[in-house]
Amino acid sequence: ESSETILIQKEMEMKIMNKIIKQFMGFLLISGTGWLMDVGVYSIFTMLLGINIFFSNTISSILAITFVFCISTKKIFVSNNNKISLKMKYVIYFIYQLILIVLISLIMQKINFLIVNHYKIEVSYLKLIIKIVVTPITMILNFFVLKILSEKI
């Protein structure tokens, strides 16, 4: 390959990386807003109303994912093809999120149980701390799933 071809390839790779970084930063902002909604509802349910982690996380997460999906598909991710409708993409994303929410909620419940019952540690904001710890993992997963769903399908 010529040096000109390599330079063009590198330039294209940089444009793609810049686009992904820009999208991720926008997604972080939108997801951050959704996360604040999520944590607010979750905190009210668990700490003020005494509702269990699983139910609280499920309800608060559904509200947040709906918000993030609606804004992200309009502002962040540009659909290059419309093989399936936006409604169907939401249904797919919602099912993915329900599976993720159930798994994460069960893991959160187990972590809380272990810390309180096995290690005998009681922290007043333990449930919130657990939510904060798992958030980056789910946010990164959600970015890539929503990007693929919006732009590739």
Short mmCIF file of C-alpha atoms in Angstrom, two decimals:
data_model
loop_
_atom_site.label_atom_id
_atom_site.label_comp_id
_atom_site.label_asym_id
_atom_site.label_seq_id
_atom_site.Cartn_x
_atom_site.Cartn_y
_atom_site.Cartn_z
CA GLU A 1 0.00 0.00 0.00
CA SER A 2 1.15 3.51 -0.72
CA SER A 3 1.74 6.03 2.01
CA GLU A 4 -1.14 8.08 0.59
CA THR A 5 -3.55 5.12 0.98
CA ILE A 6 -2.37 4.53 4.55
CA LEU A 7 -2.81 8.23 5.34
CA ILE A 8 -6.37 8.18 3.94
CA GLN A 9 -7.15 5.06 6.01
CA LYS A 10 -5.79 6.68 9.17
CA GLU A 11 -7.83 9.81 8.47
CA MET A 12 -11.01 7.74 8.05
CA GLU A 13 -10.28 5.83 11.26
CA MET A 14 -9.82 9.12 13.14
CA LYS A 15 -13.15 10.45 11.80
CA ILE A 16 -14.90 7.27 12.95
CA MET A 17 -13.25 7.46 16.38
CA ASN A 18 -14.14 11.15 16.72
CA LYS A 19 -17.77 10.35 15.82
CA ILE A 20 -17.91 7.55 18.40
CA ILE A 21 -16.35 9.75 21.09
CA LYS A 22 -18.77 12.59 20.29
CA GLN A 23 -21.71 10.17 20.39
CA PHE A 24 -20.50 8.65 23.66
CA MET A 25 -20.16 12.08 25.28
CA GLY A 26 -23.70 13.01 24.18
CA PHE A 27 -24.95 9.65 25.36
CA LEU A 28 -23.25 10.23 28.74
CA LEU A 29 -25.09 13.53 29.10
CA ILE A 30 -28.47 12.03 28.19
CA SER A 31 -27.81 8.89 30.22
CA GLY A 32 -26.65 11.03 33.13
CA THR A 33 -30.00 12.81 33.09
CA GLY A 34 -31.80 9.46 32.84
CA TRP A 35 -29.63 8.14 35.65
CA LEU A 36 -30.59 11.06 37.89
CA MET A 37 -34.25 10.25 37.21
CA ASP A 38 -33.52 6.58 37.88
CA VAL A 39 -31.63 7.18 41.14
CA GLY A 40 -34.22 9.71 42.33
CA VAL A 41 -37.13 7.30 41.92
CA TYR A 42 -35.01 4.38 43.21
CA SER A 43 -33.99 6.35 46.33
CA ILE A 44 -37.55 7.43 47.08
CA PHE A 45 -38.78 3.85 46.70
CA THR A 46 -36.01 2.15 48.71
CA MET A 47 -35.11 4.71 51.36
CA LEU A 48 -38.32 6.64 51.95
CA LEU A 49 -40.98 4.05 51.13
CA GLY A 50 -39.03 0.92 52.16
CA ILE A 51 -39.75 -0.92 48.92
CA ASN A 52 -37.32 -3.74 48.08
CA ILE A 53 -34.36 -3.20 45.75
CA PHE A 54 -35.61 -5.48 42.96
CA PHE A 55 -38.97 -3.73 42.51
CA SER A 56 -37.53 -0.25 43.03
CA ASN A 57 -34.72 -0.78 40.52
CA THR A 58 -37.09 -2.28 37.96
CA ILE A 59 -39.54 0.64 38.02
CA SER A 60 -36.91 3.39 38.18
CA SER A 61 -34.89 1.79 35.39
CA ILE A 62 -37.87 1.43 33.04
CA LEU A 63 -38.60 5.16 33.39
CA ALA A 64 -34.96 6.04 32.70
CA ILE A 65 -34.45 3.71 29.73
CA THR A 66 -37.57 5.04 28.03
CA PHE A 67 -36.30 8.60 28.43
CA VAL A 68 -32.78 7.71 27.22
CA PHE A 69 -34.08 5.76 24.20
CA CYS A 70 -36.41 8.55 23.08
CA ILE A 71 -33.80 11.31 23.34
CA SER A 72 -30.81 9.29 22.08
CA THR A 73 -32.53 8.06 18.95
CA LYS A 74 -33.49 11.65 18.09
CA LYS A 75 -30.33 13.51 19.12
CA ILE A 76 -27.32 11.13 19.22
CA PHE A 77 -27.66 8.19 16.86
CA VAL A 78 -28.49 8.73 13.22
CA SER A 79 -30.36 5.86 11.65
CA ASN A 80 -28.62 5.02 8.36
CA ASN A 81 -31.23 2.50 7.39
CA ASN A 82 -34.71 1.73 8.49
CA LYS A 83 -34.93 -2.02 8.24
CA ILE A 84 -37.28 -1.94 11.22
CA SER A 85 -39.42 0.85 12.65
CA LEU A 86 -38.43 2.97 15.62
CA LYS A 87 -41.27 1.36 17.62
CA MET A 88 -39.84 -2.10 16.95
CA LYS A 89 -36.35 -0.88 17.90
CA TYR A 90 -37.83 0.36 21.18
CA VAL A 91 -39.46 -3.02 21.79
CA ILE A 92 -36.13 -4.77 21.17
CA TYR A 93 -34.28 -2.27 23.39
CA PHE A 94 -36.96 -2.59 26.07
CA ILE A 95 -36.69 -6.41 26.09
CA TYR A 96 -32.89 -6.18 26.27
CA GLN A 97 -33.22 -3.67 29.12
CA LEU A 98 -35.74 -5.81 31.01
CA ILE A 99 -33.36 -8.76 30.88
CA LEU A 100 -30.46 -6.52 31.96
CA ILE A 101 -32.53 -4.85 34.69
CA VAL A 102 -33.64 -8.19 36.13
CA LEU A 103 -30.08 -9.55 36.11
CA ILE A 104 -28.57 -6.38 37.58
CA SER A 105 -31.37 -6.06 40.17
CA LEU A 106 -30.81 -9.66 41.32
CA ILE A 107 -27.06 -9.04 41.51
CA MET A 108 -27.65 -5.81 43.48
CA GLN A 109 -30.02 -7.59 45.85
CA LYS A 110 -27.44 -10.37 46.40
CA ILE A 111 -24.60 -7.89 47.00
CA ASN A 112 -26.73 -6.04 49.55
CA PHE A 113 -27.66 -9.31 51.26
CA LEU A 114 -24.03 -10.45 51.44
CA ILE A 115 -22.73 -7.16 52.80
CA VAL A 116 -25.45 -6.83 55.43
CA ASN A 117 -25.88 -10.47 56.48
CA HIS A 118 -22.55 -12.12 55.79
CA TYR A 119 -20.11 -9.31 56.49
CA LYS A 120 -22.38 -7.63 59.07
CA ILE A 121 -21.75 -4.21 57.59
CA GLU A 122 -24.61 -1.76 57.70
CA VAL A 123 -24.23 1.52 55.87
CA SER A 124 -27.21 3.83 55.69
CA TYR A 125 -26.74 4.49 51.97
CA LEU A 126 -25.59 0.99 51.02
CA LYS A 127 -28.40 0.47 48.50
CA LEU A 128 -27.52 3.72 46.76
CA ILE A 129 -23.79 2.89 46.78
CA ILE A 130 -24.54 -0.46 45.12
CA LYS A 131 -26.60 1.32 42.44
CA ILE A 132 -23.76 3.78 41.78
CA VAL A 133 -21.17 0.98 41.48
CA VAL A 134 -23.10 -0.98 38.83
CA THR A 135 -24.08 2.07 36.76
CA PRO A 136 -20.89 2.45 34.63
CA ILE A 137 -21.11 -1.18 33.51
CA THR A 138 -24.70 -0.86 32.37
CA MET A 139 -24.09 2.55 30.78
CA ILE A 140 -21.31 1.24 28.53
CA LEU A 141 -23.38 -1.79 27.54
CA ASN A 142 -26.37 0.43 26.79
CA PHE A 143 -24.32 2.77 24.59
CA PHE A 144 -23.17 -0.02 22.32
CA VAL A 145 -26.53 -1.80 22.20
CA LEU A 146 -28.37 1.43 21.37
CA LYS A 147 -25.73 2.45 18.80
CA ILE A 148 -26.00 -0.89 17.00
CA LEU A 149 -29.78 -0.92 17.23
CA SER A 150 -30.13 2.66 15.97
CA GLU A 151 -27.49 2.72 13.25
CA LYS A 152 -27.07 -0.85 12.05
CA ILE A 153 -30.51 -2.46 12.23
#
